[in-house]
């Protein structure tokens, strides 16, 4: 794995490499910005143990995270921020036992309970089918084998596994971004070209991919609103004005109002960019939405507890109702 190029590593593997680099430099203070984002439960635990061991050696750790379980396990002192201000601070034990600020209480309450059963998807014929898929990296190194996968209309198919298990490679094969594979990906019985470049406009719109690394998916020099609106122009063929209006409305419903939407990507947080990336995919009016760790940058308030039975985001956005959704998550 260490002989691969960075783009051949999963998001979780890239994060572990960066953490290792910081440790090798002999730092006295480590600033860890969401170090467990995109990690499976076992790897998350190992990173937590590593950071705890680092702190035990006398190295200061500044942990930036919206993962409250990780914060509670590692932090001695906690600062709670909202809108650029520290609204509460104090020892972690006291903060959890007796939060004083309303926002802190809301964050802790939003952790919620265990998810409840969801109704199963449509029983009709599969809309998306994968048959005998084998993907390789580099010089024929096989990294993925999927004998069969079927996604039914209206269903939500979750692909789970450890970091580096091939989830993102599978997602990229579905979206036409990883052409080094054998086997078939069929949409309504029609084989999809392996490469994005060979897919028609209708096929491009039908299968949309929301990237795990939202920041890398945007041009840093152009406002986010403009980039989101371009999808509606290029794929459904909307006019510039209509596309901008639809983009603004979609972003607002996803929690990104007009002022930050007019900024460049570098001025937005990771969570804000993930919402913008989802909005951009929705503007294509897709039939299949491939979501690669799209909630990894969202706090527990933006990402409500499943126990609240909040409807999927596209059901709250008029005109955006993809028939099949494929979240790829770890």
PDB file of N, CA, C and O in Angstrom, residues 236-310:
ATOM      1  N   UNK A 236     -29.131  19.103 -17.133  1.00  0.00           N
ATOM      2  CA  UNK A 236     -30.541  19.255 -17.524  1.00  0.00           C
ATOM      3  C   UNK A 236     -30.757  20.313 -18.597  1.00  0.00           C
ATOM      4  O   UNK A 236     -31.805  20.345 -19.238  1.00  0.00           O
ATOM      5  N   UNK A 237     -29.770  21.224 -18.792  1.00  0.00           N
ATOM      6  CA  UNK A 237     -29.905  22.236 -19.830  1.00  0.00           C
ATOM      7  C   UNK A 237     -30.693  23.455 -19.415  1.00  0.00           C
ATOM      8  O   UNK A 237     -31.305  24.128 -20.254  1.00  0.00           O
ATOM      9  N   UNK A 238     -30.673  23.796 -18.140  1.00  0.00           N
ATOM     10  CA  UNK A 238     -31.399  24.971 -17.661  1.00  0.00           C
ATOM     11  C   UNK A 238     -30.692  26.247 -18.098  1.00  0.00           C
ATOM     12  O   UNK A 238     -29.489  26.255 -18.375  1.00  0.00           O
ATOM     13  N   UNK A 239     -31.447  27.347 -18.152  1.00  0.00           N
ATOM     14  CA  UNK A 239     -30.849  28.639 -18.433  1.00  0.00           C
ATOM     15  C   UNK A 239     -30.044  29.129 -17.242  1.00  0.00           C
ATOM     16  O   UNK A 239     -30.228  28.654 -16.117  1.00  0.00           O
ATOM     17  N   UNK A 240     -29.163  30.101 -17.493  1.00  0.00           N
ATOM     18  CA  UNK A 240     -28.277  30.590 -16.432  1.00  0.00           C
ATOM     19  C   UNK A 240     -29.065  31.113 -15.229  1.00  0.00           C
ATOM     20  O   UNK A 240     -28.755  30.795 -14.084  1.00  0.00           O
ATOM     21  N   UNK A 241     -30.089  31.920 -15.491  1.00  0.00           N
ATOM     22  CA  UNK A 241     -30.848  32.515 -14.391  1.00  0.00           C
ATOM     23  C   UNK A 241     -31.613  31.449 -13.612  1.00  0.00           C
ATOM     24  O   UNK A 241     -31.584  31.433 -12.375  1.00  0.00           O
ATOM     25  N   UNK A 242     -32.281  30.556 -14.339  1.00  0.00           N
ATOM     26  CA  UNK A 242     -33.044  29.499 -13.671  1.00  0.00           C
ATOM     27  C   UNK A 242     -32.120  28.581 -12.879  1.00  0.00           C
ATOM     28  O   UNK A 242     -32.455  28.145 -11.771  1.00  0.00           O
ATOM     29  N   UNK A 243     -30.949  28.297 -13.440  1.00  0.00           N
ATOM     30  CA  UNK A 243     -29.991  27.427 -12.757  1.00  0.00           C
ATOM     31  C   UNK A 243     -29.499  28.068 -11.462  1.00  0.00           C
ATOM     32  O   UNK A 243     -29.379  27.401 -10.427  1.00  0.00           O
ATOM     33  N   UNK A 244     -29.223  29.369 -11.508  1.00  0.00           N
ATOM     34  CA  UNK A 244     -28.756  30.070 -10.312  1.00  0.00           C
ATOM     35  C   UNK A 244     -29.833  30.097  -9.238  1.00  0.00           C
ATOM     36  O   UNK A 244     -29.557  29.902  -8.046  1.00  0.00           O
ATOM     37  N   UNK A 245     -31.076  30.331  -9.651  1.00  0.00           N
ATOM     38  CA  UNK A 245     -32.176  30.350  -8.687  1.00  0.00           C
ATOM     39  C   UNK A 245     -32.372  28.975  -8.053  1.00  0.00           C
ATOM     40  O   UNK A 245     -32.572  28.858  -6.838  1.00  0.00           O
ATOM     41  N   UNK A 246     -32.301  27.932  -8.873  1.00  0.00           N
ATOM     42  CA  UNK A 246     -32.468  26.577  -8.342  1.00  0.00           C
ATOM     43  C   UNK A 246     -31.307  26.212  -7.421  1.00  0.00           C
ATOM     44  O   UNK A 246     -31.496  25.593  -6.371  1.00  0.00           O
ATOM     45  N   UNK A 247     -30.099  26.613  -7.806  1.00  0.00           N
ATOM     46  CA  UNK A 247     -28.926  26.332  -6.975  1.00  0.00           C
ATOM     47  C   UNK A 247     -29.038  27.042  -5.631  1.00  0.00           C
ATOM     48  O   UNK A 247     -28.755  26.455  -4.574  1.00  0.00           O
ATOM     49  N   UNK A 248     -29.456  28.300  -5.646  1.00  0.00           N
ATOM     50  CA  UNK A 248     -29.595  29.063  -4.399  1.00  0.00           C
ATOM     51  C   UNK A 248     -30.628  28.426  -3.483  1.00  0.00           C
ATOM     52  O   UNK A 248     -30.408  28.289  -2.272  1.00  0.00           O
ATOM     53  N   UNK A 249     -31.758  28.025  -4.061  1.00  0.00           N
ATOM     54  CA  UNK A 249     -32.820  27.419  -3.258  1.00  0.00           C
ATOM     55  C   UNK A 249     -32.375  26.082  -2.680  1.00  0.00           C
ATOM     56  O   UNK A 249     -32.644  25.770  -1.514  1.00  0.00           O
ATOM     57  N   UNK A 250     -31.681  25.289  -3.483  1.00  0.00           N
ATOM     58  CA  UNK A 250     -31.228  23.978  -3.016  1.00  0.00           C
ATOM     59  C   UNK A 250     -30.188  24.122  -1.918  1.00  0.00           C
ATOM     60  O   UNK A 250     -30.238  23.430  -0.892  1.00  0.00           O
ATOM     61  N   UNK A 251     -29.242  25.023  -2.104  1.00  0.00           N
ATOM     62  CA  UNK A 251     -28.219  25.259  -1.084  1.00  0.00           C
ATOM     63  C   UNK A 251     -28.847  25.746   0.218  1.00  0.00           C
ATOM     64  O   UNK A 251     -28.458  25.315   1.310  1.00  0.00           O
ATOM     65  N   UNK A 252     -29.822  26.635   0.105  1.00  0.00           N
ATOM     66  CA  UNK A 252     -30.475  27.162   1.307  1.00  0.00           C
ATOM     67  C   UNK A 252     -31.185  26.057   2.072  1.00  0.00           C
ATOM     68  O   UNK A 252     -31.131  26.003   3.306  1.00  0.00           O
ATOM     69  N   UNK A 253     -31.843  25.169   1.351  1.00  0.00           N
ATOM     70  CA  UNK A 253     -32.557  24.079   2.018  1.00  0.00           C
ATOM     71  C   UNK A 253     -31.602  23.070   2.646  1.00  0.00           C
ATOM     72  O   UNK A 253     -31.985  22.332   3.549  1.00  0.00           O
ATOM     73  N   UNK A 254     -30.380  23.039   2.153  1.00  0.00           N
ATOM     74  CA  UNK A 254     -29.372  22.162   2.747  1.00  0.00           C
ATOM     75  C   UNK A 254     -28.582  22.861   3.850  1.00  0.00           C
ATOM     76  O   UNK A 254     -27.631  22.296   4.386  1.00  0.00           O
ATOM     77  N   UNK A 255     -28.974  24.091   4.172  1.00  0.00           N
ATOM     78  CA  UNK A 255     -28.333  24.792   5.275  1.00  0.00           C
ATOM     79  C   UNK A 255     -27.187  25.688   4.878  1.00  0.00           C
ATOM     80  O   UNK A 255     -26.374  26.074   5.726  1.00  0.00           O
ATOM     81  N   UNK A 256     -27.096  26.056   3.594  1.00  0.00           N
ATOM     82  CA  UNK A 256     -26.035  26.953   3.136  1.00  0.00           C
ATOM     83  C   UNK A 256     -26.689  28.182   2.514  1.00  0.00           C
ATOM     84  O   UNK A 256     -27.034  28.190   1.334  1.00  0.00           O
ATOM     85  N   UNK A 257     -26.875  29.250   3.289  1.00  0.00           N
ATOM     86  CA  UNK A 257     -27.570  30.441   2.791  1.00  0.00           C
ATOM     87  C   UNK A 257     -26.750  31.219   1.776  1.00  0.00           C
ATOM     88  O   UNK A 257     -25.613  30.864   1.449  1.00  0.00           O
ATOM     89  N   UNK A 258     -27.325  32.317   1.295  1.00  0.00           N
ATOM     90  CA  UNK A 258     -26.761  33.047   0.159  1.00  0.00           C
ATOM     91  C   UNK A 258     -25.363  33.590   0.424  1.00  0.00           C
ATOM     92  O   UNK A 258     -24.486  33.508  -0.440  1.00  0.00           O
ATOM     93  N   UNK A 259     -25.128  34.144   1.599  1.00  0.00           N
ATOM     94  CA  UNK A 259     -23.837  34.807   1.842  1.00  0.00           C
ATOM     95  C   UNK A 259     -22.654  33.846   1.717  1.00  0.00           C
ATOM     96  O   UNK A 259     -21.726  34.103   0.939  1.00  0.00           O
ATOM     97  N   UNK A 260     -22.638  32.717   2.427  1.00  0.00           N
ATOM     98  CA  UNK A 260     -21.511  31.793   2.231  1.00  0.00           C
ATOM     99  C   UNK A 260     -21.503  31.136   0.857  1.00  0.00           C
ATOM    100  O   UNK A 260     -20.442  30.775   0.348  1.00  0.00           O
ATOM    101  N   UNK A 261     -22.667  30.988   0.233  1.00  0.00           N
ATOM    102  CA  UNK A 261     -22.721  30.358  -1.088  1.00  0.00           C
ATOM    103  C   UNK A 261     -22.002  31.189  -2.139  1.00  0.00           C
ATOM    104  O   UNK A 261     -21.534  30.654  -3.148  1.00  0.00           O
ATOM    105  N   UNK A 262     -21.891  32.496  -1.921  1.00  0.00           N
ATOM    106  CA  UNK A 262     -21.201  33.366  -2.873  1.00  0.00           C
ATOM    107  C   UNK A 262     -19.689  33.402  -2.635  1.00  0.00           C
ATOM    108  O   UNK A 262     -18.961  34.044  -3.391  1.00  0.00           O
ATOM    109  N   UNK A 263     -19.220  32.724  -1.609  1.00  0.00           N
ATOM    110  CA  UNK A 263     -17.784  32.707  -1.334  1.00  0.00           C
ATOM    111  C   UNK A 263     -17.075  31.663  -2.195  1.00  0.00           C
ATOM    112  O   UNK A 263     -17.691  30.798  -2.801  1.00  0.00           O
ATOM    113  N   UNK A 264     -15.757  31.737  -2.173  1.00  0.00           N
ATOM    114  CA  UNK A 264     -14.952  30.710  -2.821  1.00  0.00           C
ATOM    115  C   UNK A 264     -14.800  29.522  -1.871  1.00  0.00           C
ATOM    116  O   UNK A 264     -14.941  29.665  -0.652  1.00  0.00           O
ATOM    117  N   UNK A 265     -14.493  28.340  -2.406  1.00  0.00           N
ATOM    118  CA  UNK A 265     -14.422  27.139  -1.564  1.00  0.00           C
ATOM    119  C   UNK A 265     -13.485  27.262  -0.368  1.00  0.00           C
ATOM    120  O   UNK A 265     -13.774  26.732   0.710  1.00  0.00           O
ATOM    121  N   UNK A 266     -12.372  27.960  -0.529  1.00  0.00           N
ATOM    122  CA  UNK A 266     -11.418  28.084   0.563  1.00  0.00           C
ATOM    123  C   UNK A 266     -11.953  28.834   1.766  1.00  0.00           C
ATOM    124  O   UNK A 266     -11.369  28.773   2.850  1.00  0.00           O
ATOM    125  N   UNK A 267     -13.068  29.548   1.587  1.00  0.00           N
ATOM    126  CA  UNK A 267     -13.659  30.319   2.680  1.00  0.00           C
ATOM    127  C   UNK A 267     -14.779  29.564   3.389  1.00  0.00           C
ATOM    128  O   UNK A 267     -15.407  30.107   4.297  1.00  0.00           O
ATOM    129  N   UNK A 268     -15.040  28.328   2.977  1.00  0.00           N
ATOM    130  CA  UNK A 268     -16.087  27.521   3.596  1.00  0.00           C
ATOM    131  C   UNK A 268     -15.469  26.373   4.381  1.00  0.00           C
ATOM    132  O   UNK A 268     -14.363  25.920   4.092  1.00  0.00           O
ATOM    133  N   UNK A 269     -16.214  25.889   5.364  1.00  0.00           N
ATOM    134  CA  UNK A 269     -15.761  24.735   6.137  1.00  0.00           C
ATOM    135  C   UNK A 269     -15.959  23.456   5.327  1.00  0.00           C
ATOM    136  O   UNK A 269     -16.637  23.452   4.291  1.00  0.00           O
ATOM    137  N   UNK A 270     -15.374  22.366   5.812  1.00  0.00           N
ATOM    138  CA  UNK A 270     -15.548  21.089   5.130  1.00  0.00           C
ATOM    139  C   UNK A 270     -16.999  20.657   5.079  1.00  0.00           C
ATOM    140  O   UNK A 270     -17.479  20.140   4.066  1.00  0.00           O
ATOM    141  N   UNK A 271     -17.733  20.874   6.182  1.00  0.00           N
ATOM    142  CA  UNK A 271     -19.143  20.507   6.212  1.00  0.00           C
ATOM    143  C   UNK A 271     -19.976  21.322   5.243  1.00  0.00           C
ATOM    144  O   UNK A 271     -20.887  20.804   4.588  1.00  0.00           O
ATOM    145  N   UNK A 272     -19.670  22.623   5.131  1.00  0.00           N
ATOM    146  CA  UNK A 272     -20.397  23.471   4.186  1.00  0.00           C
ATOM    147  C   UNK A 272     -20.135  23.030   2.749  1.00  0.00           C
ATOM    148  O   UNK A 272     -21.046  23.011   1.912  1.00  0.00           O
ATOM    149  N   UNK A 273     -18.901  22.648   2.465  1.00  0.00           N
ATOM    150  CA  UNK A 273     -18.578  22.189   1.113  1.00  0.00           C
ATOM    151  C   UNK A 273     -19.241  20.851   0.803  1.00  0.00           C
ATOM    152  O   UNK A 273     -19.623  20.588  -0.339  1.00  0.00           O
ATOM    153  N   UNK A 274     -19.384  19.995   1.817  1.00  0.00           N
ATOM    154  CA  UNK A 274     -20.073  18.731   1.574  1.00  0.00           C
ATOM    155  C   UNK A 274     -21.535  18.966   1.221  1.00  0.00           C
ATOM    156  O   UNK A 274     -22.096  18.292   0.356  1.00  0.00           O
ATOM    157  N   UNK A 275     -22.160  19.939   1.874  1.00  0.00           N
ATOM    158  CA  UNK A 275     -23.542  20.267   1.534  1.00  0.00           C
ATOM    159  C   UNK A 275     -23.629  20.845   0.122  1.00  0.00           C
ATOM    160  O   UNK A 275     -24.567  20.557  -0.632  1.00  0.00           O
ATOM    161  N   UNK A 276     -22.652  21.665  -0.239  1.00  0.00           N
ATOM    162  CA  UNK A 276     -22.632  22.230  -1.590  1.00  0.00           C
ATOM    163  C   UNK A 276     -22.429  21.135  -2.635  1.00  0.00           C
ATOM    164  O   UNK A 276     -23.030  21.173  -3.714  1.00  0.00           O
ATOM    165  N   UNK A 277     -21.583  20.156  -2.315  1.00  0.00           N
ATOM    166  CA  UNK A 277     -21.353  19.055  -3.254  1.00  0.00           C
ATOM    167  C   UNK A 277     -22.624  18.235  -3.457  1.00  0.00           C
ATOM    168  O   UNK A 277     -22.935  17.805  -4.576  1.00  0.00           O
ATOM    169  N   UNK A 278     -23.370  18.020  -2.378  1.00  0.00           N
ATOM    170  CA  UNK A 278     -24.635  17.297  -2.496  1.00  0.00           C
ATOM    171  C   UNK A 278     -25.632  18.100  -3.325  1.00  0.00           C
ATOM    172  O   UNK A 278     -26.328  17.554  -4.187  1.00  0.00           O
ATOM    173  N   UNK A 279     -25.687  19.413  -3.090  1.00  0.00           N
ATOM    174  CA  UNK A 279     -26.588  20.268  -3.866  1.00  0.00           C
ATOM    175  C   UNK A 279     -26.244  20.211  -5.346  1.00  0.00           C
ATOM    176  O   UNK A 279     -27.133  20.148  -6.205  1.00  0.00           O
ATOM    177  N   UNK A 280     -24.966  20.228  -5.659  1.00  0.00           N
ATOM    178  CA  UNK A 280     -24.546  20.185  -7.062  1.00  0.00           C
ATOM    179  C   UNK A 280     -25.001  18.892  -7.732  1.00  0.00           C
ATOM    180  O   UNK A 280     -25.470  18.905  -8.870  1.00  0.00           O
ATOM    181  N   UNK A 281     -24.890  17.778  -7.017  1.00  0.00           N
ATOM    182  CA  UNK A 281     -25.340  16.504  -7.582  1.00  0.00           C
ATOM    183  C   UNK A 281     -26.851  16.488  -7.769  1.00  0.00           C
ATOM    184  O   UNK A 281     -27.367  15.983  -8.772  1.00  0.00           O
ATOM    185  N   UNK A 282     -27.581  17.051  -6.823  1.00  0.00           N
ATOM    186  CA  UNK A 282     -29.041  17.059  -6.910  1.00  0.00           C
ATOM    187  C   UNK A 282     -29.539  17.901  -8.079  1.00  0.00           C
ATOM    188  O   UNK A 282     -30.598  17.620  -8.649  1.00  0.00           O
ATOM    189  N   UNK A 283     -28.782  18.926  -8.453  1.00  0.00           N
ATOM    190  CA  UNK A 283     -29.208  19.776  -9.563  1.00  0.00           C
ATOM    191  C   UNK A 283     -29.164  19.064 -10.906  1.00  0.00           C
ATOM    192  O   UNK A 283     -29.722  19.552 -11.884  1.00  0.00           O
ATOM    193  N   UNK A 284     -28.516  17.917 -10.969  1.00  0.00           N
ATOM    194  CA  UNK A 284     -28.540  17.116 -12.193  1.00  0.00           C
ATOM    195  C   UNK A 284     -29.816  16.293 -12.288  1.00  0.00           C
ATOM    196  O   UNK A 284     -30.055  15.638 -13.297  1.00  0.00           O
ATOM    197  N   UNK A 285     -30.642  16.311 -11.227  1.00  0.00           N
ATOM    198  CA  UNK A 285     -31.847  15.489 -11.135  1.00  0.00           C
ATOM    199  C   UNK A 285     -31.507  14.016 -11.388  1.00  0.00           C
ATOM    200  O   UNK A 285     -32.036  13.389 -12.307  1.00  0.00           O
ATOM    201  N   UNK A 286     -30.609  13.469 -10.565  1.00  0.00           N
ATOM    202  CA  UNK A 286     -30.110  12.112 -10.824  1.00  0.00           C
ATOM    203  C   UNK A 286     -31.127  11.036 -10.500  1.00  0.00           C
ATOM    204  O   UNK A 286     -32.068  11.248  -9.732  1.00  0.00           O
ATOM    205  N   UNK A 287     -30.905   9.884 -11.074  1.00  0.00           N
ATOM    206  CA  UNK A 287     -31.680   8.699 -10.744  1.00  0.00           C
ATOM    207  C   UNK A 287     -30.911   7.814  -9.780  1.00  0.00           C
ATOM    208  O   UNK A 287     -31.498   7.031  -9.044  1.00  0.00           O
ATOM    209  N   UNK A 288     -29.600   7.902  -9.812  1.00  0.00           N
ATOM    210  CA  UNK A 288     -28.745   7.183  -8.864  1.00  0.00           C
ATOM    211  C   UNK A 288     -27.787   8.195  -8.251  1.00  0.00           C
ATOM    212  O   UNK A 288     -27.106   8.923  -8.969  1.00  0.00           O
ATOM    213  N   UNK A 289     -27.763   8.250  -6.944  1.00  0.00           N
ATOM    214  CA  UNK A 289     -26.891   9.175  -6.231  1.00  0.00           C
ATOM    215  C   UNK A 289     -25.881   8.355  -5.436  1.00  0.00           C
ATOM    216  O   UNK A 289     -26.250   7.646  -4.502  1.00  0.00           O
ATOM    217  N   UNK A 290     -24.624   8.426  -5.824  1.00  0.00           N
ATOM    218  CA  UNK A 290     -23.560   7.679  -5.156  1.00  0.00           C
ATOM    219  C   UNK A 290     -22.893   8.615  -4.156  1.00  0.00           C
ATOM    220  O   UNK A 290     -22.268   9.600  -4.543  1.00  0.00           O
ATOM    221  N   UNK A 291     -23.044   8.314  -2.885  1.00  0.00           N
ATOM    222  CA  UNK A 291     -22.591   9.217  -1.821  1.00  0.00           C
ATOM    223  C   UNK A 291     -21.439   8.580  -1.060  1.00  0.00           C
ATOM    224  O   UNK A 291     -21.631   7.585  -0.362  1.00  0.00           O
ATOM    225  N   UNK A 292     -20.264   9.166  -1.184  1.00  0.00           N
ATOM    226  CA  UNK A 292     -19.066   8.615  -0.555  1.00  0.00           C
ATOM    227  C   UNK A 292     -18.750   9.404   0.708  1.00  0.00           C
ATOM    228  O   UNK A 292     -18.173  10.489   0.645  1.00  0.00           O
ATOM    229  N   UNK A 293     -19.171   8.882   1.861  1.00  0.00           N
ATOM    230  CA  UNK A 293     -18.890   9.509   3.161  1.00  0.00           C
ATOM    231  C   UNK A 293     -19.342  10.968   3.199  1.00  0.00           C
ATOM    232  O   UNK A 293     -18.620  11.845   3.667  1.00  0.00           O
ATOM    233  N   UNK A 294     -20.563  11.245   2.734  1.00  0.00           N
ATOM    234  CA  UNK A 294     -20.965  12.647   2.594  1.00  0.00           C
ATOM    235  C   UNK A 294     -21.301  13.316   3.920  1.00  0.00           C
ATOM    236  O   UNK A 294     -21.454  14.536   3.962  1.00  0.00           O
ATOM    237  N   UNK A 295     -21.419  12.559   5.000  1.00  0.00           N
ATOM    238  CA  UNK A 295     -21.716  13.178   6.295  1.00  0.00           C
ATOM    239  C   UNK A 295     -20.475  13.300   7.169  1.00  0.00           C
ATOM    240  O   UNK A 295     -20.575  13.719   8.318  1.00  0.00           O
ATOM    241  N   UNK A 296     -19.298  12.969   6.636  1.00  0.00           N
ATOM    242  CA  UNK A 296     -18.096  12.942   7.473  1.00  0.00           C
ATOM    243  C   UNK A 296     -17.710  14.314   7.991  1.00  0.00           C
ATOM    244  O   UNK A 296     -17.058  14.431   9.020  1.00  0.00           O
ATOM    245  N   UNK A 297     -18.110  15.386   7.296  1.00  0.00           N
ATOM    246  CA  UNK A 297     -17.750  16.728   7.741  1.00  0.00           C
ATOM    247  C   UNK A 297     -18.872  17.457   8.442  1.00  0.00           C
ATOM    248  O   UNK A 297     -18.756  18.651   8.702  1.00  0.00           O
ATOM    249  N   UNK A 298     -19.971  16.758   8.758  1.00  0.00           N
ATOM    250  CA  UNK A 298     -21.124  17.416   9.358  1.00  0.00           C
ATOM    251  C   UNK A 298     -21.167  17.182  10.855  1.00  0.00           C
ATOM    252  O   UNK A 298     -20.851  16.099  11.341  1.00  0.00           O
ATOM    253  N   UNK A 299     -21.578  18.218  11.585  1.00  0.00           N
ATOM    254  CA  UNK A 299     -21.708  18.080  13.025  1.00  0.00           C
ATOM    255  C   UNK A 299     -22.986  17.329  13.359  1.00  0.00           C
ATOM    256  O   UNK A 299     -23.809  17.048  12.494  1.00  0.00           O
ATOM    257  N   UNK A 300     -23.171  17.017  14.628  1.00  0.00           N
ATOM    258  CA  UNK A 300     -24.298  16.178  15.029  1.00  0.00           C
ATOM    259  C   UNK A 300     -25.634  16.894  14.954  1.00  0.00           C
ATOM    260  O   UNK A 300     -26.682  16.251  14.987  1.00  0.00           O
ATOM    261  N   UNK A 301     -25.621  18.228  14.849  1.00  0.00           N
ATOM    262  CA  UNK A 301     -26.876  18.961  14.673  1.00  0.00           C
ATOM    263  C   UNK A 301     -27.278  18.961  13.203  1.00  0.00           C
ATOM    264  O   UNK A 301     -28.427  18.738  12.843  1.00  0.00           O
ATOM    265  N   UNK A 302     -26.300  19.211  12.326  1.00  0.00           N
ATOM    266  CA  UNK A 302     -26.574  19.164  10.891  1.00  0.00           C
ATOM    267  C   UNK A 302     -26.975  17.763  10.467  1.00  0.00           C
ATOM    268  O   UNK A 302     -27.808  17.575   9.589  1.00  0.00           O
ATOM    269  N   UNK A 303     -26.371  16.757  11.108  1.00  0.00           N
ATOM    270  CA  UNK A 303     -26.688  15.356  10.821  1.00  0.00           C
ATOM    271  C   UNK A 303     -27.537  14.825  11.964  1.00  0.00           C
ATOM    272  O   UNK A 303     -27.019  14.373  12.973  1.00  0.00           O
ATOM    273  N   UNK A 304     -28.870  14.866  11.856  1.00  0.00           N
ATOM    274  CA  UNK A 304     -29.721  14.465  12.968  1.00  0.00           C
ATOM    275  C   UNK A 304     -29.638  12.972  13.240  1.00  0.00           C
ATOM    276  O   UNK A 304     -29.246  12.183  12.392  1.00  0.00           O
ATOM    277  N   UNK A 305     -30.051  12.612  14.443  1.00  0.00           N
ATOM    278  CA  UNK A 305     -30.101  11.204  14.815  1.00  0.00           C
ATOM    279  C   UNK A 305     -31.101  10.458  13.958  1.00  0.00           C
ATOM    280  O   UNK A 305     -32.191  10.950  13.689  1.00  0.00           O
ATOM    281  N   UNK A 306     -30.763   9.234  13.508  1.00  0.00           N
ATOM    282  CA  UNK A 306     -31.721   8.453  12.729  1.00  0.00           C
ATOM    283  C   UNK A 306     -33.008   8.185  13.490  1.00  0.00           C
ATOM    284  O   UNK A 306     -34.056   7.964  12.892  1.00  0.00           O
ATOM    285  N   UNK A 307     -32.940   8.201  14.821  1.00  0.00           N
ATOM    286  CA  UNK A 307     -34.131   7.902  15.612  1.00  0.00           C
ATOM    287  C   UNK A 307     -35.203   8.966  15.455  1.00  0.00           C
ATOM    288  O   UNK A 307     -36.357   8.748  15.801  1.00  0.00           O
ATOM    289  N   UNK A 308     -34.810  10.143  14.922  1.00  0.00           N
ATOM    290  CA  UNK A 308     -35.802  11.196  14.737  1.00  0.00           C
ATOM    291  C   UNK A 308     -36.612  11.007  13.462  1.00  0.00           C
ATOM    292  O   UNK A 308     -37.523  11.772  13.181  1.00  0.00           O
ATOM    293  N   UNK A 309     -36.222  10.027  12.654  1.00  0.00           N
ATOM    294  CA  UNK A 309     -36.940   9.732  11.421  1.00  0.00           C
ATOM    295  C   UNK A 309     -37.077  10.959  10.528  1.00  0.00           C
ATOM    296  O   UNK A 309     -38.108  11.190   9.905  1.00  0.00           O
ATOM    297  N   UNK A 310     -36.045  11.773  10.476  1.00  0.00           N
ATOM    298  CA  UNK A 310     -36.076  12.922   9.579  1.00  0.00           C
ATOM    299  C   UNK A 310     -36.038  12.422   8.145  1.00  0.00           C
ATOM    300  O   UNK A 310     -35.260  11.542   7.807  1.00  0.00           O
TER     301      UNK A 310
END
